[in-house]
Coordinates of C-alpha atoms in Angstrom, one line a residue:
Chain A
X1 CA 0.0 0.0 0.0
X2 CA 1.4 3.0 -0.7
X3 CA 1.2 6.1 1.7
X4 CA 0.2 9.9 1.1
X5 CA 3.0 12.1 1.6
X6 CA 3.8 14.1 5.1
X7 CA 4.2 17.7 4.1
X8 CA 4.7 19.3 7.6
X9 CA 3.3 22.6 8.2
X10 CA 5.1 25.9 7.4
X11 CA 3.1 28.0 9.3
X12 CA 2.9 30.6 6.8
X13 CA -0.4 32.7 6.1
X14 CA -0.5 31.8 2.9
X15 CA -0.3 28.3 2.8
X16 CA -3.8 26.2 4.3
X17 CA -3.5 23.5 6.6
X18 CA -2.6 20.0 5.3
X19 CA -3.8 17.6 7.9
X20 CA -6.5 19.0 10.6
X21 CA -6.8 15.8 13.3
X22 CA -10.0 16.3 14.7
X23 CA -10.3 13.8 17.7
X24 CA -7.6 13.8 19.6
X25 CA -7.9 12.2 23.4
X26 CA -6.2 14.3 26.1
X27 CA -5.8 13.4 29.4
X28 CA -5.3 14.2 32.8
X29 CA -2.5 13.0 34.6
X30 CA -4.4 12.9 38.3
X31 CA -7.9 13.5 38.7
X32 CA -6.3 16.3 41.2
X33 CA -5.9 18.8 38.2
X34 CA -9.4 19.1 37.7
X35 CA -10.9 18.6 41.0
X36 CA -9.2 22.1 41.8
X37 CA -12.1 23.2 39.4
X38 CA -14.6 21.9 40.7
X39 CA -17.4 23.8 43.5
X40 CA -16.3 23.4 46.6
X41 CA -19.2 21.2 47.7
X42 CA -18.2 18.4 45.0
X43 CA -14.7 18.7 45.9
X44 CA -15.1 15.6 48.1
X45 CA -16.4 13.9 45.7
X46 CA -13.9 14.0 43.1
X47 CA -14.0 12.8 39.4
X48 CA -16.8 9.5 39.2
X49 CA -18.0 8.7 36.3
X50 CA -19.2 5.2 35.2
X51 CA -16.3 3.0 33.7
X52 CA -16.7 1.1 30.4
X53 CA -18.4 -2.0 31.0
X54 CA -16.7 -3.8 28.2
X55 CA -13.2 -5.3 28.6
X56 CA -11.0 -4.8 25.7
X57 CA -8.5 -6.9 24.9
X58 CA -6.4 -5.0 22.9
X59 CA -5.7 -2.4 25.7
X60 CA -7.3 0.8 25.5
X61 CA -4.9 3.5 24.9
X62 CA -1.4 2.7 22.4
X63 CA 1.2 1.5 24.6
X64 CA 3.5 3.3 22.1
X65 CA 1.8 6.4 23.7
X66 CA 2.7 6.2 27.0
X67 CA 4.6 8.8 28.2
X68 CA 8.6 8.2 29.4
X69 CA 7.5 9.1 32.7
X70 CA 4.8 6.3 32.4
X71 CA 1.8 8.7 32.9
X72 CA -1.0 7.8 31.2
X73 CA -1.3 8.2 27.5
X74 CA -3.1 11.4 26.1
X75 CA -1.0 13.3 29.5
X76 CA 1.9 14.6 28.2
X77 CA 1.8 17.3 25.9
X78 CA 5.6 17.0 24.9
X79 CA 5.1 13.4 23.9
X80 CA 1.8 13.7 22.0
X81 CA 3.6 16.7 19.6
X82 CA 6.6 14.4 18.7
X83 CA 5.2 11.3 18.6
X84 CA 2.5 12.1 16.8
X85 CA 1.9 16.2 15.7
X86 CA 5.6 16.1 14.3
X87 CA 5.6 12.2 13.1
X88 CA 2.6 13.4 10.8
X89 CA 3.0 17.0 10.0
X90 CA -0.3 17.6 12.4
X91 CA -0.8 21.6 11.9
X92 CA -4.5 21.3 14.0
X93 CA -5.5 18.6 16.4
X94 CA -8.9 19.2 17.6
X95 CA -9.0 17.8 21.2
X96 CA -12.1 15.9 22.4
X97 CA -11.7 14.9 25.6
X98 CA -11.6 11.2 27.0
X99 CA -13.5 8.3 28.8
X100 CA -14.4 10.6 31.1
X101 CA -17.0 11.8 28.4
X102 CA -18.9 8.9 30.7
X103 CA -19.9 11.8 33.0
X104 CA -22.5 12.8 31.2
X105 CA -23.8 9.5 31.8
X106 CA -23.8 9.8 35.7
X107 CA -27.4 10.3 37.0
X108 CA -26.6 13.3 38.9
X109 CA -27.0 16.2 36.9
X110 CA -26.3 19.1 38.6
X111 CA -22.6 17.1 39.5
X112 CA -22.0 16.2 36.3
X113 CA -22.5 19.4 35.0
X114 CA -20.3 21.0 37.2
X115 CA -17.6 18.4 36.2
X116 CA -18.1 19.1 32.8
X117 CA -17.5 22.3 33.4
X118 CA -14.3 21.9 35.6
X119 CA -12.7 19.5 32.9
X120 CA -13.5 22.4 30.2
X121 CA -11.7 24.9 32.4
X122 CA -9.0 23.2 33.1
X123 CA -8.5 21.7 29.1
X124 CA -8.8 25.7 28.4
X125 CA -6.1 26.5 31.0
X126 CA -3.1 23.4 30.5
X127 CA -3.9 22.6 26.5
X128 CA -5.8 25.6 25.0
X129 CA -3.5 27.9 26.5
X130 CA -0.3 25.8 25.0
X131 CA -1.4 27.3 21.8
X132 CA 0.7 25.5 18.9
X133 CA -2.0 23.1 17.2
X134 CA -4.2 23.0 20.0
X135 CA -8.0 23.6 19.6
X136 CA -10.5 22.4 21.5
X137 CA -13.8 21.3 22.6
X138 CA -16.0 21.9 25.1
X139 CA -18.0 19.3 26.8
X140 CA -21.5 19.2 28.2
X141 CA -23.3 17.1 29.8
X142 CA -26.4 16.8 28.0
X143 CA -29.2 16.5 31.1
X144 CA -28.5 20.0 32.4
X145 CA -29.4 22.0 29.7
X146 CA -29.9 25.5 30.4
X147 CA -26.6 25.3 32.4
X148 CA -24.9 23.7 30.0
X149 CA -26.2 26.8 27.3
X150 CA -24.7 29.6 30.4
X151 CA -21.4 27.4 30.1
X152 CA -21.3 27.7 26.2
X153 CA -21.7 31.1 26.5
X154 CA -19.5 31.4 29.0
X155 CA -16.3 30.0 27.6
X156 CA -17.0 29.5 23.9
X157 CA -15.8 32.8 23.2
X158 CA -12.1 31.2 24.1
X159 CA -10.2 31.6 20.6
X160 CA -9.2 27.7 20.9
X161 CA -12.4 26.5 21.7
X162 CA -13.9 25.3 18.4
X163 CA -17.0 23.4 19.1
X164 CA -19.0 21.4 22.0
X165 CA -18.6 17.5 22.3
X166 CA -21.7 16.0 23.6
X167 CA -21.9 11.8 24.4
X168 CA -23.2 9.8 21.7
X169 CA -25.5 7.8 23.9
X170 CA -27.8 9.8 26.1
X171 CA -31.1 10.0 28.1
X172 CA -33.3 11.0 25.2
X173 CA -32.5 11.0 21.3
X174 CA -30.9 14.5 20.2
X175 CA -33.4 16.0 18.9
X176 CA -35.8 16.2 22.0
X177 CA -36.4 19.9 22.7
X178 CA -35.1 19.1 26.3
X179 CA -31.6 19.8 24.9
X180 CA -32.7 22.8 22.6
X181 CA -31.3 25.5 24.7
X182 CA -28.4 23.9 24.5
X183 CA -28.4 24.4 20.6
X184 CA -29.3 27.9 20.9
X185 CA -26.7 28.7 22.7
X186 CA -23.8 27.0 20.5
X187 CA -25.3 28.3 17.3
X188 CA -25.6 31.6 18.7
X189 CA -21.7 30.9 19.9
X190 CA -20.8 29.4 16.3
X191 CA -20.0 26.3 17.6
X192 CA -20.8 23.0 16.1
X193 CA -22.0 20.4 18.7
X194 CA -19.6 16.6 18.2
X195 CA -20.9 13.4 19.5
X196 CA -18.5 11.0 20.6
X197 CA -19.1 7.3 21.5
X198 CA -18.7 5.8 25.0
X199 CA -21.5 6.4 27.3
X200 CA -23.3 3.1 25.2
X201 CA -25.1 1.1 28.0
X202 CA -23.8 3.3 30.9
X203 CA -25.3 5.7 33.8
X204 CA -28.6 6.6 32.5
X205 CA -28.5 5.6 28.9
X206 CA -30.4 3.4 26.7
X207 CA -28.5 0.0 26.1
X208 CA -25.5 -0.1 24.4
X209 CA -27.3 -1.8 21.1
X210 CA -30.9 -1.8 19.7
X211 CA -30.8 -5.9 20.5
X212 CA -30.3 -5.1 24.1
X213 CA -26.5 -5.4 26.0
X214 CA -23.8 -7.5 23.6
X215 CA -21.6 -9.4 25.5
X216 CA -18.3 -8.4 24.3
X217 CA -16.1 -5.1 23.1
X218 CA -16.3 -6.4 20.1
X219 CA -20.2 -6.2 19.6
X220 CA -20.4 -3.0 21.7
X221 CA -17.4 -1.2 19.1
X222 CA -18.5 -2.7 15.5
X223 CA -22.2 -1.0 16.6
X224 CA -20.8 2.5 17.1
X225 CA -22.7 3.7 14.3
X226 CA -26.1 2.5 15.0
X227 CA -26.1 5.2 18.2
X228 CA -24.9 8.1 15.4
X229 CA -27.7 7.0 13.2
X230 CA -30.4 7.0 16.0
X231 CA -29.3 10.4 17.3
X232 CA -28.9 11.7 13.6
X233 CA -32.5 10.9 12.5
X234 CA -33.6 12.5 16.0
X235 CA -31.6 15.6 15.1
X236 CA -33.2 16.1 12.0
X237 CA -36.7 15.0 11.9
X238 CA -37.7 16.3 15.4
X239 CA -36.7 19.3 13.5
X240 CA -33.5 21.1 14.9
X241 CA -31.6 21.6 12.2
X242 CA -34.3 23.2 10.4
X243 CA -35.0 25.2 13.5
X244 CA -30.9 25.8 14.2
X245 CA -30.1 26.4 10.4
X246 CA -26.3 27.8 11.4
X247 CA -25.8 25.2 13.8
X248 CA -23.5 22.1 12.7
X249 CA -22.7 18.8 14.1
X250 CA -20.3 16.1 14.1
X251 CA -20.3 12.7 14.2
X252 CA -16.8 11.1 15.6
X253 CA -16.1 7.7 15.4
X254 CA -19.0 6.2 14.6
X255 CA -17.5 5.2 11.2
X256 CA -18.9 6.2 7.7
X257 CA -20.1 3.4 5.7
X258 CA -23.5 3.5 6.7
X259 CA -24.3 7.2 5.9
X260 CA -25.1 6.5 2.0
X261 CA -27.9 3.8 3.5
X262 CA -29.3 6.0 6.5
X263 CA -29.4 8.8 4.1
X264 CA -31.5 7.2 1.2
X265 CA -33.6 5.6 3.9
X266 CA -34.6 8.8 5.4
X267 CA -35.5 10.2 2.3
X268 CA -37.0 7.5 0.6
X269 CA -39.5 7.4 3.7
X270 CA -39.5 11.3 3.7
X271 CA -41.6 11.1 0.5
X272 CA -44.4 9.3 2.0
X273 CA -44.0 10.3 5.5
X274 CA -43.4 14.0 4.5
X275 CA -46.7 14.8 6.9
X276 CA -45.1 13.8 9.5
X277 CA -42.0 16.3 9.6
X278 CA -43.7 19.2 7.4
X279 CA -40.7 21.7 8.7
X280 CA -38.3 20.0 6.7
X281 CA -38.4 22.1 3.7
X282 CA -35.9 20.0 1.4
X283 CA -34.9 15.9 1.7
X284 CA -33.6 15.0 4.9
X285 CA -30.2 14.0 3.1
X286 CA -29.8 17.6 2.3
X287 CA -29.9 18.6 5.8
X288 CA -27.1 16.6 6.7
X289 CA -25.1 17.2 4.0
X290 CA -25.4 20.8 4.4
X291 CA -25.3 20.4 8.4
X292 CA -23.5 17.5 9.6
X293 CA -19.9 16.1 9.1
X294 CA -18.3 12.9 9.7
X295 CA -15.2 11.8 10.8
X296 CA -13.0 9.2 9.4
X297 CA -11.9 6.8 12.5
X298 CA -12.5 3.8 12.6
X299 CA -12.2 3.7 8.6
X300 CA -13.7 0.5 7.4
X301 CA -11.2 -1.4 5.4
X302 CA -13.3 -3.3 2.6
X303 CA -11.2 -6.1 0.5
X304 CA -11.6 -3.6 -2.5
X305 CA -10.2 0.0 -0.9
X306 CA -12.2 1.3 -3.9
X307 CA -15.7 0.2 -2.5
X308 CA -14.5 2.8 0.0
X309 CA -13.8 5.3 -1.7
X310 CA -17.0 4.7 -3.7
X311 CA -18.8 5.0 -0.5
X312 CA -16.7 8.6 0.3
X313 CA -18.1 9.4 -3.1
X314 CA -21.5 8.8 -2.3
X315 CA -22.2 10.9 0.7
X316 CA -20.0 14.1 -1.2
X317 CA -17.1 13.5 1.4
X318 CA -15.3 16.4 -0.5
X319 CA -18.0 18.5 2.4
X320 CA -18.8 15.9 4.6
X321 CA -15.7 14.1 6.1
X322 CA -13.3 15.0 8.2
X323 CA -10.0 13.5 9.2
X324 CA -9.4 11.6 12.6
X325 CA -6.9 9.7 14.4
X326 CA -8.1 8.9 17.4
X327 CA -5.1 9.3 18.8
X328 CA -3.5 7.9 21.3
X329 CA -6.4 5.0 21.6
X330 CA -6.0 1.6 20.4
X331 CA -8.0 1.7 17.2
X332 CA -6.3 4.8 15.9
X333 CA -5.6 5.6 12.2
X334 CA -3.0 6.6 10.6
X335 CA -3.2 10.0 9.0
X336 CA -1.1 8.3 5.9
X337 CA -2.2 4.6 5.1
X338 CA -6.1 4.7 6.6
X339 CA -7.9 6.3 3.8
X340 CA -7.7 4.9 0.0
X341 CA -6.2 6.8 -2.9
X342 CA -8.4 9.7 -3.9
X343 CA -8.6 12.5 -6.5
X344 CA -6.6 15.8 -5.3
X345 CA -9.7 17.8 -4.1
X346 CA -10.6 15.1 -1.8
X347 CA -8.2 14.8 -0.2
X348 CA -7.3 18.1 0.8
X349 CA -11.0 18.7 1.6
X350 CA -11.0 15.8 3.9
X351 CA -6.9 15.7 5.2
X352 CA -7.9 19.3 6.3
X353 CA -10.4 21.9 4.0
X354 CA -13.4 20.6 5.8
X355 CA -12.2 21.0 8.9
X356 CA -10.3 24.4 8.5
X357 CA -14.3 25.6 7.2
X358 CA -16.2 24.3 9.6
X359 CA -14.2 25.4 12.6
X360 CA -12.7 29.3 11.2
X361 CA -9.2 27.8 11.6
X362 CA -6.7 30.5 10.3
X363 CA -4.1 29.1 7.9
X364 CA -1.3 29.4 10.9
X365 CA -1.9 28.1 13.6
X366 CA 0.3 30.2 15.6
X367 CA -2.1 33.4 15.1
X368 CA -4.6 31.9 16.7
X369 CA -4.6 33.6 20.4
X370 CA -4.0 31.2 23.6
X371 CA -6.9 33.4 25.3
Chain B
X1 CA -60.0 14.5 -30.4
X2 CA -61.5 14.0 -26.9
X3 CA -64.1 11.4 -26.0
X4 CA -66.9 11.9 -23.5
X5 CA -67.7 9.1 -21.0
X6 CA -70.7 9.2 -19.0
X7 CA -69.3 7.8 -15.0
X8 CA -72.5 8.4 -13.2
X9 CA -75.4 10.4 -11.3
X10 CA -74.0 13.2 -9.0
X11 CA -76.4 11.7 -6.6
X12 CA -74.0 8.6 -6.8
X13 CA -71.3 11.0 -6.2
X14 CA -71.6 12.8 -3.2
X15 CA -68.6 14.8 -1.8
X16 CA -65.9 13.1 -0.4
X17 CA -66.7 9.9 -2.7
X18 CA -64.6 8.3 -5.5
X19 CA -65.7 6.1 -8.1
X20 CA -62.7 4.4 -10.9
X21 CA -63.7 3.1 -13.8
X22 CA -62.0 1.8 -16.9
X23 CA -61.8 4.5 -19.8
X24 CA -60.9 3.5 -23.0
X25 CA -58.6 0.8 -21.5
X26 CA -57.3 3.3 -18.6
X27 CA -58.4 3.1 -15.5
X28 CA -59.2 6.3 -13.8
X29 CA -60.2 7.8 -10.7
X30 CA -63.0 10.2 -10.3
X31 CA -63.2 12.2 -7.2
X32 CA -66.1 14.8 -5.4
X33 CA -63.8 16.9 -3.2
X34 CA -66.2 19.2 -1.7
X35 CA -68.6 19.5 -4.6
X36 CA -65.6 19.5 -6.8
X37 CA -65.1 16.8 -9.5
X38 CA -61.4 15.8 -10.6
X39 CA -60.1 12.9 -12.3
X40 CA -56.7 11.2 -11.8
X41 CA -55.2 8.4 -13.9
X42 CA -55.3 5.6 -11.0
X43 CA -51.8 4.4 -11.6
X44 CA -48.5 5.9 -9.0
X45 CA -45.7 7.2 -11.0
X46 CA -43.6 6.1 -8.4
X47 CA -44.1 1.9 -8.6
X48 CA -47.5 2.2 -10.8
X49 CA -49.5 1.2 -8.0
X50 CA -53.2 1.8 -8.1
X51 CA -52.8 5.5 -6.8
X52 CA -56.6 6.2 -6.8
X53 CA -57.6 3.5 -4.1
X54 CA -55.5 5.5 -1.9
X55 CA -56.5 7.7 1.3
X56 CA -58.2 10.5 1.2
X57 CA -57.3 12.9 3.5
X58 CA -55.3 16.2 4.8
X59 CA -51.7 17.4 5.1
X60 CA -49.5 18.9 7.3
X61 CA -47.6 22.1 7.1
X62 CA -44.7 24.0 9.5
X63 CA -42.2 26.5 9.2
X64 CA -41.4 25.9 12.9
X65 CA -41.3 22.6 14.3
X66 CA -42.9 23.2 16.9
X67 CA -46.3 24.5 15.5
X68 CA -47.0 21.8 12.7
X69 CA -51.2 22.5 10.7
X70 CA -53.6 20.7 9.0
X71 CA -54.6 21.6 5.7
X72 CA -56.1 20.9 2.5
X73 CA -58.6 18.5 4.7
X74 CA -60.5 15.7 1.6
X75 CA -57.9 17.0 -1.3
X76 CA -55.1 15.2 -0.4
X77 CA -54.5 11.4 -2.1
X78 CA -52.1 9.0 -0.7
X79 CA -51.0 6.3 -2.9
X80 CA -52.1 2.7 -0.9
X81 CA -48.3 1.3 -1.7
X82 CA -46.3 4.3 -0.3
X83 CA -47.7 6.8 1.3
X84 CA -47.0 9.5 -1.5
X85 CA -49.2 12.5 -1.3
X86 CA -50.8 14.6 -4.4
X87 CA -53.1 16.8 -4.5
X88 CA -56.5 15.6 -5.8
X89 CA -57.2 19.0 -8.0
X90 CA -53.9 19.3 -9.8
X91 CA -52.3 16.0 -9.8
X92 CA -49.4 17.5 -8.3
X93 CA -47.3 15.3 -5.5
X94 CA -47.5 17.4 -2.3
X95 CA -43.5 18.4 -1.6
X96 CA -42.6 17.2 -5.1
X97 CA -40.2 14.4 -3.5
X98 CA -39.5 13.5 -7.5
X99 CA -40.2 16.3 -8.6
X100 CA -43.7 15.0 -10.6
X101 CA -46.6 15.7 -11.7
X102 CA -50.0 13.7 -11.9
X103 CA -51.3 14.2 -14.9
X104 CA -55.0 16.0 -14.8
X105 CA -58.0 16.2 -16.7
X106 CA -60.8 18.5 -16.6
X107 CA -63.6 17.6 -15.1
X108 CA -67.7 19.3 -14.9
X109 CA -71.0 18.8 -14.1
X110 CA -73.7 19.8 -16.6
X111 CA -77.3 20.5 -16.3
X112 CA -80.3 18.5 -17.6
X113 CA -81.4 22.0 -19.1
X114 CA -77.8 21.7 -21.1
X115 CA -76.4 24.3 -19.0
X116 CA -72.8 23.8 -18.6
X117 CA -71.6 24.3 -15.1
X118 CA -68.2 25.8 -13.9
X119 CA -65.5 23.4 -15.1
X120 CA -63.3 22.4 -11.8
X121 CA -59.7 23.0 -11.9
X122 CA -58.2 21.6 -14.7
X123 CA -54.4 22.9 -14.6
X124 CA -53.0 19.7 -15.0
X125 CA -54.1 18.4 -17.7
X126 CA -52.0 16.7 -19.8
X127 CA -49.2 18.6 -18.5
X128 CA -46.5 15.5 -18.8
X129 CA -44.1 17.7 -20.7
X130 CA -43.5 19.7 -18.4
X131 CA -42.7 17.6 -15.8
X132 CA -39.3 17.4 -14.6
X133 CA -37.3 14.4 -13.1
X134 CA -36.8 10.8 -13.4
X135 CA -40.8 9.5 -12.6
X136 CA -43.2 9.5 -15.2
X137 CA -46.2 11.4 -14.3
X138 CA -50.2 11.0 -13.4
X139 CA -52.4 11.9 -15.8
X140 CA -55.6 14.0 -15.2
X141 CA -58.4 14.4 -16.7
X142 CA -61.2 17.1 -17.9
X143 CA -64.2 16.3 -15.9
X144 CA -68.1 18.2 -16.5
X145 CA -71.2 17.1 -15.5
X146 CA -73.7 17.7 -17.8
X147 CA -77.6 16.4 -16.8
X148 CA -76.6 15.6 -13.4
X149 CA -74.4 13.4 -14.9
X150 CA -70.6 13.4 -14.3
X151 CA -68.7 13.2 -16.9
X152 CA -65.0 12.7 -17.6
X153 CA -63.1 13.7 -21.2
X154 CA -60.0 12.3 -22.2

């Protein structure tokens, strides 16, 4: 197989971004760091969340990753630029967060929003504030609302902060006006709202698959995007991004394959069930394509790499898809040998065009301010 | 050069009614929507399902999704297979999801004293050129009545 070639960044105005990593996994080193955010009367408590019921056999995180020190991988912000920024001529990396996205699964509310919003103040303060190719996302915890819409507000105006990362599974599907204020707020912030995987079958949420709890990893991981799919068709047919027309989201790893199928069934039942959703004023499929964007990891990795790329084709990845690593977890890609050979424009628009648009990234990253 | 087919009494169509019969080897739907005749060509130009045995009934319409209406109550025909919608007078699909037309045809009611009624909305009719996308479209068809009788021309 033949790989694409590294072209690290100059960090010239004039010259765009060549590879925009938009999920990378940062981590704390001790829970200390952001129980120092937290109010005081949660202090005690510390960082809970729900761990991942699923064991996984391959280790989580890269051993490759872990830092000299032996810190946990995802902690150190030296070894996460030359192992992997420098390695692959990274000029953005869009963090996301970590497992701890599980606290948005803990049925305490009020706590887990005020953890959410610890974690967010400390990511702004020891990554954001690095500056170099850091960007960032903010997360929320999805069953606290309107205080999760006064934190948006709050610190989305950070320069670094480029969107809000929401779980994948939650309480109720997406596009229950429960979470609306939620969406006001980050479209009135211009940030798109992510959805990462992990929550699946934990805290409050629904089961990690429509058949009920699988019994392995294996089951839990190859079903990602069944979760994206149910929160997708939530999103638009209870009508939010027809309400929130300059709002965007993001699906991360919940792979791609599936979109071509989800979107032809959603219009194909649009034209009979059209009644039924009568805000939509075009095909469902254009919503999303105008809206939503994918990320590339886990790539699936067909016999035939051109079935892929047909599949890219098919759902206009030259505006929909965006790059990812997944770095420094186990299933990562790599930013040279994942994808299959594709014309020029796709590339770029994937490697880093999409992601440059939908998040205002200036060409160098070094203009960006660190407050 | 059209022919004139005699359907039936208007007493045997009352609003809200549909009769289809076979005209000159088509089978057609003729509709009373609210003391309104119209005729559709009973075949889907989706799958060529018997459109005309479909629902009648309303749509919906929004701009905001929270404050969805009900319109267009009796002029609204679902095809039985799929669900599509068209409107009964026009032959048009409701949101145009292929972007076609049912064809039309005119349709009247005409007085024993050989008055001729108002002729029903005919702006369909035989419209298929104009139709754009990949479906073929439904036909309509001119409809009078003349002596209480309803009568379809195609």
């Amino acid at each position: 197989m033949s790989g694409r070639q590294v072209e690290q960044s100059t960090g010239s105005e004039d010259t765009a971004p060549t590879l925009i990593d938009c999920d990378i996994h940062q981590k704390w080193k001790d829970p200390k760091e952001v129980i120092a955010y937290l109010p005081d009367q949660y202090k005690d408590r510390g960082v809970q969340s729900p761990s991942i019921l699923y064991d996984n056999v391959a280790e989580f995180s890269r051993r490759d990753a872990i830092p000299d020190d032996g810190s946990p991988a995802g902690s150190s912000i030296e070894k996460m630029k030359e192992h992997h920024f420098e390695e692959f001529g990274v000029d953005y990396a869009v963090l996301t967060g970590n497992s701890y996205l599980n606290l948005t699964a803990l049925p305490n509310r009020d706590y887990a929003a005020e953890l959410a919003v610890a974690n967010n103040k400390w990511v702004i303060d020891n990554w954001l504030s690095e500056g170099g190719p850091f960007v960032g996302s903010l997360l929320a915890a999805p069953q606290k609302p309107e205080r999760m819409a006064e934190m948006i507000r709050e610190l989305g105006d950070h320069a670094r902060v480029v969107q809000v990362v929401m779980p994948m599974a939650s309480q109720h599907p997406y596009g229950h006006e429960y979470y609306w204020p939620m969406y006001e707020a980050a479209e009135e912030m211009g940030l798109p709202i992510a959805m990462h995987p992990y929550t699946e079958g934990h805290g409050v949420t629904r089961p990690p698959t429509g058949a009920g709890h699988p019994n392995t990893y294996f089951e839990w991981h190859t079903l990602l995007g069944t979760y994206a799919m149910g929160q997708l068709v939530s999103l638009v047919a209870e009508g939010v991004l027809a309400k929130f027309p300059d709002l965007n989201f993001v699906v991360i790893e919940g792979g791609l394959s599936w979109v071509p199928h989800f979107l032809w069934r959603m219009d194909k039942d649009w034209k009979a069930l059209r009644a039924q959703v009568p805000y939509l004023q075009k095909p469902p499929s254009e919503y999303v394509r105008d809206q939503v964007r994918f990320t590339t990891q886990p790539i699936e990795e067909p016999d035939n790499p051109e079935h892929l790329l047909q599949i890219l084709e098919m759902m206009h990845a030259e505006e929909t898809v965006m790059f990812a690593s997944d770095y420094p977890h186990w299933d990562t890609d790599s930013p040279v040998y994942a994808l299959p050979p594709m014309s020029d424009e796709m590339e770029q628009a994937v490697m880093a065009g999409n992601a440059q648009e939908l998040y205002g990234l200036p060409n160098n990253p070094t203009t960006l301010p660190t407050n | 050069m059209e022919k004139r087919f005699e359907i039936c009494s208007t007493d045997e169509l009352p609003p809200g009614k549909r009769t289809i019969v076979e005209l000159n080897g088509h089978s057609i739907g003729v509709f009373n929507v609210n003391g309104e005749y119209h005729a559709l060509k009973n075949d889907c130009p989706h799958q060529r399902a018997p459109l005309c045995m479909g629902k009648v009934t309303g749509t919906t319409s929004a701009t905001d999704p929270e404050k969805v209406e009900w319109e267009d109550d009796g002029q609204i025909l679902r095809c039985p297979w799929h669900g599509w919608e068209f409107d009964i007078a026009t032959g048009e699909s409701v949101f145009n999801p292929h972007k076609v037309r049912a064809r039309s045809f005119d349709t009247a009611v005409e007085s024993t004293s050989g008055d001729t009624s108002e002729e029903s909305a005919a702006d369909g009719g035989c419209d298929c050129g104009a139709v754009e996308g990949d479906q073929p479209p439904v036909d309509t068809y001119e409809v009078d009545v003349e002596d209480q009788q309803v009568v379809v021309y195609l």
